[in-house]
């Protein structure tokens, strides 16, 4: 029996897209706190930014062809699950090596942006796709502005690990 497949809700696509820039810059106000807590220098902690960006480039090259081969949904589910689990790993990190390892794994969430656009093109007519891509693009514009503000508030109120708790909770809810 064939199941009728419905396209994902617009909110889901917006959240998947927004998590890419949000996961990059929301924790930036906490870099100094991370360095102090993990007893390392700021330069080492800054690898969590450049390494993350390098991983996102690799992820972009892999997820497109992989999702064409096995489907968009399985790839998205795996990348969001890896993001959520690696966020928990960042929360539990007691040294900079462990933190950087899990931080690099978080880079998989960038598949959300790439695949959200592909899903819109796959499931909507050209006219509908243009409109939806505008809404989705709005999340790419808002997330870099709101991320550091929310991250700074979380860091000030609860410490740097709160941002990664937010990432983990959001990732599991997004699943």
C-alpha positions as YAML, in Angstrom:
chain: A
units: angstrom
residues:
- id: 1
  name: UNK
  ca: [0.00, 0.00, 0.00]
- id: 2
  name: UNK
  ca: [1.40, 3.42, -0.97]
- id: 3
  name: UNK
  ca: [1.54, 6.10, 1.65]
- id: 4
  name: UNK
  ca: [0.54, 9.56, 0.54]
- id: 5
  name: UNK
  ca: [3.53, 11.78, 1.11]
- id: 6
  name: UNK
  ca: [2.95, 15.36, 2.06]
- id: 7
  name: UNK
  ca: [5.60, 18.06, 1.86]
- id: 8
  name: UNK
  ca: [7.08, 19.23, 5.15]
- id: 9
  name: UNK
  ca: [5.50, 22.17, 6.92]
- id: 10
  name: UNK
  ca: [6.97, 25.58, 6.15]
- id: 11
  name: UNK
  ca: [7.92, 26.08, 9.81]
- id: 12
  name: UNK
  ca: [10.00, 22.90, 9.72]
- id: 13
  name: UNK
  ca: [11.88, 24.12, 6.66]
- id: 14
  name: UNK
  ca: [12.44, 27.55, 8.23]
- id: 15
  name: UNK
  ca: [13.81, 25.99, 11.43]
- id: 16
  name: UNK
  ca: [16.06, 23.60, 9.52]
- id: 17
  name: UNK
  ca: [17.44, 26.51, 7.53]
- id: 18
  name: UNK
  ca: [17.84, 28.83, 10.52]
- id: 19
  name: UNK
  ca: [19.82, 26.32, 12.55]
- id: 20
  name: UNK
  ca: [22.75, 26.54, 10.18]
- id: 21
  name: UNK
  ca: [23.71, 30.16, 10.96]
- id: 22
  name: UNK
  ca: [22.32, 29.93, 14.49]
- id: 23
  name: UNK
  ca: [24.61, 27.06, 15.37]
- id: 24
  name: UNK
  ca: [27.56, 29.02, 14.02]
- id: 25
  name: UNK
  ca: [27.16, 32.27, 15.88]
- id: 26
  name: UNK
  ca: [24.93, 31.78, 18.92]
- id: 27
  name: UNK
  ca: [27.78, 30.48, 21.06]
- id: 28
  name: UNK
  ca: [30.28, 33.21, 20.04]
- id: 29
  name: UNK
  ca: [29.63, 35.40, 23.11]
- id: 30
  name: UNK
  ca: [30.71, 32.38, 25.20]
- id: 31
  name: UNK
  ca: [34.14, 31.86, 23.64]
- id: 32
  name: UNK
  ca: [35.99, 33.48, 26.54]
- id: 33
  name: UNK
  ca: [33.95, 31.53, 29.09]
- id: 34
  name: UNK
  ca: [34.67, 28.29, 27.26]
- id: 35
  name: UNK
  ca: [38.40, 29.04, 27.22]
- id: 36
  name: UNK
  ca: [38.42, 29.77, 30.95]
- id: 37
  name: UNK
  ca: [36.29, 26.77, 31.90]
- id: 38
  name: UNK
  ca: [38.21, 24.30, 29.73]
- id: 39
  name: UNK
  ca: [41.54, 25.85, 30.79]
- id: 40
  name: UNK
  ca: [42.83, 26.68, 27.35]
- id: 41
  name: UNK
  ca: [43.66, 29.80, 25.37]
- id: 42
  name: UNK
  ca: [41.28, 31.79, 23.23]
- id: 43
  name: UNK
  ca: [43.09, 30.85, 20.01]
- id: 44
  name: UNK
  ca: [42.44, 27.16, 20.61]
- id: 45
  name: UNK
  ca: [38.76, 27.77, 21.35]
- id: 46
  name: UNK
  ca: [38.47, 29.81, 18.15]
- id: 47
  name: UNK
  ca: [39.12, 26.58, 16.24]
- id: 48
  name: UNK
  ca: [35.50, 25.81, 17.11]
- id: 49
  name: UNK
  ca: [34.53, 28.46, 14.55]
- id: 50
  name: UNK
  ca: [36.98, 27.83, 11.72]
- id: 51
  name: UNK
  ca: [36.82, 24.05, 12.08]
- id: 52
  name: UNK
  ca: [33.03, 24.19, 12.08]
- id: 53
  name: UNK
  ca: [33.08, 26.23, 8.87]
- id: 54
  name: UNK
  ca: [35.46, 23.75, 7.24]
- id: 55
  name: UNK
  ca: [33.19, 20.86, 8.19]
- id: 56
  name: UNK
  ca: [30.15, 22.67, 6.80]
- id: 57
  name: UNK
  ca: [31.89, 22.96, 3.43]
- id: 58
  name: UNK
  ca: [32.52, 19.22, 3.37]
- id: 59
  name: UNK
  ca: [28.97, 18.46, 4.53]
- id: 60
  name: UNK
  ca: [27.54, 20.57, 1.71]
- id: 61
  name: UNK
  ca: [29.47, 18.51, -0.83]
- id: 62
  name: UNK
  ca: [28.30, 15.20, 0.62]
- id: 63
  name: UNK
  ca: [24.64, 15.72, 1.57]
- id: 64
  name: UNK
  ca: [23.40, 16.84, -1.85]
- id: 65
  name: UNK
  ca: [24.42, 13.70, -3.76]
- id: 66
  name: UNK
  ca: [23.65, 11.50, -0.76]
- id: 67
  name: UNK
  ca: [20.13, 12.89, -0.44]
- id: 68
  name: UNK
  ca: [19.59, 12.42, -4.17]
- id: 69
  name: UNK
  ca: [20.55, 8.79, -3.77]
- id: 70
  name: UNK
  ca: [18.77, 7.76, -0.53]
- id: 71
  name: UNK
  ca: [16.26, 10.57, -0.02]
- id: 72
  name: UNK
  ca: [16.06, 13.95, 1.66]
- id: 73
  name: UNK
  ca: [14.25, 12.82, 4.81]
- id: 74
  name: UNK
  ca: [16.72, 10.14, 5.98]
- id: 75
  name: UNK
  ca: [19.68, 12.46, 5.44]
- id: 76
  name: UNK
  ca: [17.98, 15.28, 7.33]
- id: 77
  name: UNK
  ca: [16.99, 13.02, 10.20]
- id: 78
  name: UNK
  ca: [20.52, 11.70, 10.58]
- id: 79
  name: UNK
  ca: [22.14, 15.13, 10.41]
- id: 80
  name: UNK
  ca: [19.73, 16.65, 12.93]
- id: 81
  name: UNK
  ca: [20.20, 13.65, 15.24]
- id: 82
  name: UNK
  ca: [24.00, 13.95, 15.00]
- id: 83
  name: UNK
  ca: [23.66, 17.67, 15.74]
- id: 84
  name: UNK
  ca: [21.53, 17.04, 18.83]
- id: 85
  name: UNK
  ca: [23.79, 14.28, 20.17]
- id: 86
  name: UNK
  ca: [26.95, 16.28, 19.49]
- id: 87
  name: UNK
  ca: [25.39, 19.24, 21.32]
- id: 88
  name: UNK
  ca: [25.02, 16.99, 24.36]
- id: 89
  name: UNK
  ca: [28.66, 16.03, 23.86]
- id: 90
  name: UNK
  ca: [29.65, 19.71, 23.94]
- id: 91
  name: UNK
  ca: [27.68, 20.21, 27.16]
- id: 92
  name: UNK
  ca: [29.45, 17.29, 28.82]
- id: 93
  name: UNK
  ca: [32.95, 18.16, 27.54]
- id: 94
  name: UNK
  ca: [35.60, 18.52, 30.21]
- id: 95
  name: UNK
  ca: [38.54, 19.33, 27.92]
- id: 96
  name: UNK
  ca: [39.09, 21.30, 24.75]
- id: 97
  name: UNK
  ca: [39.80, 18.25, 22.56]
- id: 98
  name: UNK
  ca: [36.48, 16.64, 23.37]
- id: 99
  name: UNK
  ca: [34.67, 19.95, 22.96]
- id: 100
  name: UNK
  ca: [36.23, 20.57, 19.53]
- id: 101
  name: UNK
  ca: [35.43, 17.03, 18.38]
- id: 102
  name: UNK
  ca: [31.75, 17.40, 19.22]
- id: 103
  name: UNK
  ca: [31.67, 20.95, 17.91]
- id: 104
  name: UNK
  ca: [32.89, 19.74, 14.52]
- id: 105
  name: UNK
  ca: [30.17, 17.08, 14.47]
- id: 106
  name: UNK
  ca: [27.59, 19.82, 14.90]
- id: 107
  name: UNK
  ca: [28.49, 21.03, 11.41]
- id: 108
  name: UNK
  ca: [26.17, 18.43, 9.93]
- id: 109
  name: UNK
  ca: [23.17, 20.61, 10.70]
- id: 110
  name: UNK
  ca: [24.08, 22.77, 7.71]
- id: 111
  name: UNK
  ca: [22.42, 20.08, 5.63]
- id: 112
  name: UNK
  ca: [19.18, 21.66, 6.79]
- id: 113
  name: UNK
  ca: [19.75, 24.72, 4.62]
- id: 114
  name: UNK
  ca: [20.81, 22.83, 1.54]
- id: 115
  name: UNK
  ca: [18.09, 20.24, 1.75]
- id: 116
  name: UNK
  ca: [15.34, 22.70, 2.67]
- id: 117
  name: UNK
  ca: [15.87, 24.45, -0.63]
- id: 118
  name: UNK
  ca: [15.94, 21.14, -2.48]
- id: 119
  name: UNK
  ca: [12.75, 19.99, -0.75]
- id: 120
  name: UNK
  ca: [10.94, 23.17, -1.76]
- id: 121
  name: UNK
  ca: [12.04, 22.73, -5.38]
- id: 122
  name: UNK
  ca: [11.02, 19.04, -5.28]
- id: 123
  name: UNK
  ca: [7.58, 19.49, -3.75]
- id: 124
  name: UNK
  ca: [6.26, 22.82, -4.98]
- id: 125
  name: UNK
  ca: [5.48, 24.47, -8.28]
- id: 126
  name: UNK
  ca: [7.83, 27.18, -9.47]
- id: 127
  name: UNK
  ca: [5.53, 29.98, -8.29]
- id: 128
  name: UNK
  ca: [5.02, 28.46, -4.84]
- id: 129
  name: UNK
  ca: [8.74, 27.68, -4.53]
- id: 130
  name: UNK
  ca: [9.75, 31.31, -5.06]
- id: 131
  name: UNK
  ca: [7.44, 32.46, -2.29]
- id: 132
  name: UNK
  ca: [8.54, 29.76, 0.15]
- id: 133
  name: UNK
  ca: [12.23, 30.31, -0.55]
- id: 134
  name: UNK
  ca: [11.66, 33.95, 0.41]
- id: 135
  name: UNK
  ca: [10.31, 32.90, 3.81]
- id: 136
  name: UNK
  ca: [13.08, 30.38, 4.29]
- id: 137
  name: UNK
  ca: [15.68, 32.96, 3.29]
- id: 138
  name: UNK
  ca: [14.31, 35.27, 5.97]
- id: 139
  name: UNK
  ca: [15.50, 32.80, 8.62]
- id: 140
  name: UNK
  ca: [18.98, 32.96, 7.12]
- id: 141
  name: UNK
  ca: [18.90, 36.73, 7.62]
- id: 142
  name: UNK
  ca: [17.40, 36.76, 11.13]
- id: 143
  name: UNK
  ca: [19.39, 33.95, 12.74]
- id: 144
  name: UNK
  ca: [22.80, 35.69, 12.54]
- id: 145
  name: UNK
  ca: [21.30, 38.78, 14.16]
- id: 146
  name: UNK
  ca: [19.38, 37.05, 16.92]
- id: 147
  name: UNK
  ca: [21.85, 34.24, 17.65]
- id: 148
  name: UNK
  ca: [24.54, 36.22, 19.46]
- id: 149
  name: UNK
  ca: [21.95, 38.11, 21.49]
- id: 150
  name: UNK
  ca: [20.24, 34.94, 22.69]
- id: 151
  name: UNK
  ca: [23.60, 33.22, 23.21]
- id: 152
  name: UNK
  ca: [24.90, 36.16, 25.25]
- id: 153
  name: UNK
  ca: [21.79, 36.13, 27.42]
- id: 154
  name: UNK
  ca: [22.08, 32.38, 27.99]
- id: 155
  name: UNK
  ca: [25.79, 32.68, 28.79]
- id: 156
  name: UNK
  ca: [25.23, 35.52, 31.24]
- id: 157
  name: UNK
  ca: [22.31, 33.86, 32.99]
- id: 158
  name: UNK
  ca: [23.36, 30.20, 33.01]
- id: 159
  name: UNK
  ca: [26.90, 29.82, 31.66]
- id: 160
  name: UNK
  ca: [28.30, 28.77, 28.31]
- id: 161
  name: UNK
  ca: [26.92, 25.23, 28.45]
- id: 162
  name: UNK
  ca: [23.35, 26.61, 28.35]
- id: 163
  name: UNK
  ca: [23.75, 27.49, 24.68]
- id: 164
  name: UNK
  ca: [24.61, 23.88, 23.89]
- id: 165
  name: UNK
  ca: [21.71, 22.67, 26.04]
- id: 166
  name: UNK
  ca: [19.52, 24.93, 23.88]
- id: 167
  name: UNK
  ca: [21.05, 23.41, 20.73]
- id: 168
  name: UNK
  ca: [20.47, 19.86, 22.01]
- id: 169
  name: UNK
  ca: [16.88, 20.50, 23.10]
- id: 170
  name: UNK
  ca: [16.08, 22.28, 19.83]
- id: 171
  name: UNK
  ca: [17.66, 19.50, 17.80]
- id: 172
  name: UNK
  ca: [15.67, 16.79, 19.56]
- id: 173
  name: UNK
  ca: [12.46, 18.83, 19.24]
- id: 174
  name: UNK
  ca: [13.15, 19.41, 15.56]
- id: 175
  name: UNK
  ca: [13.43, 15.66, 15.02]
...
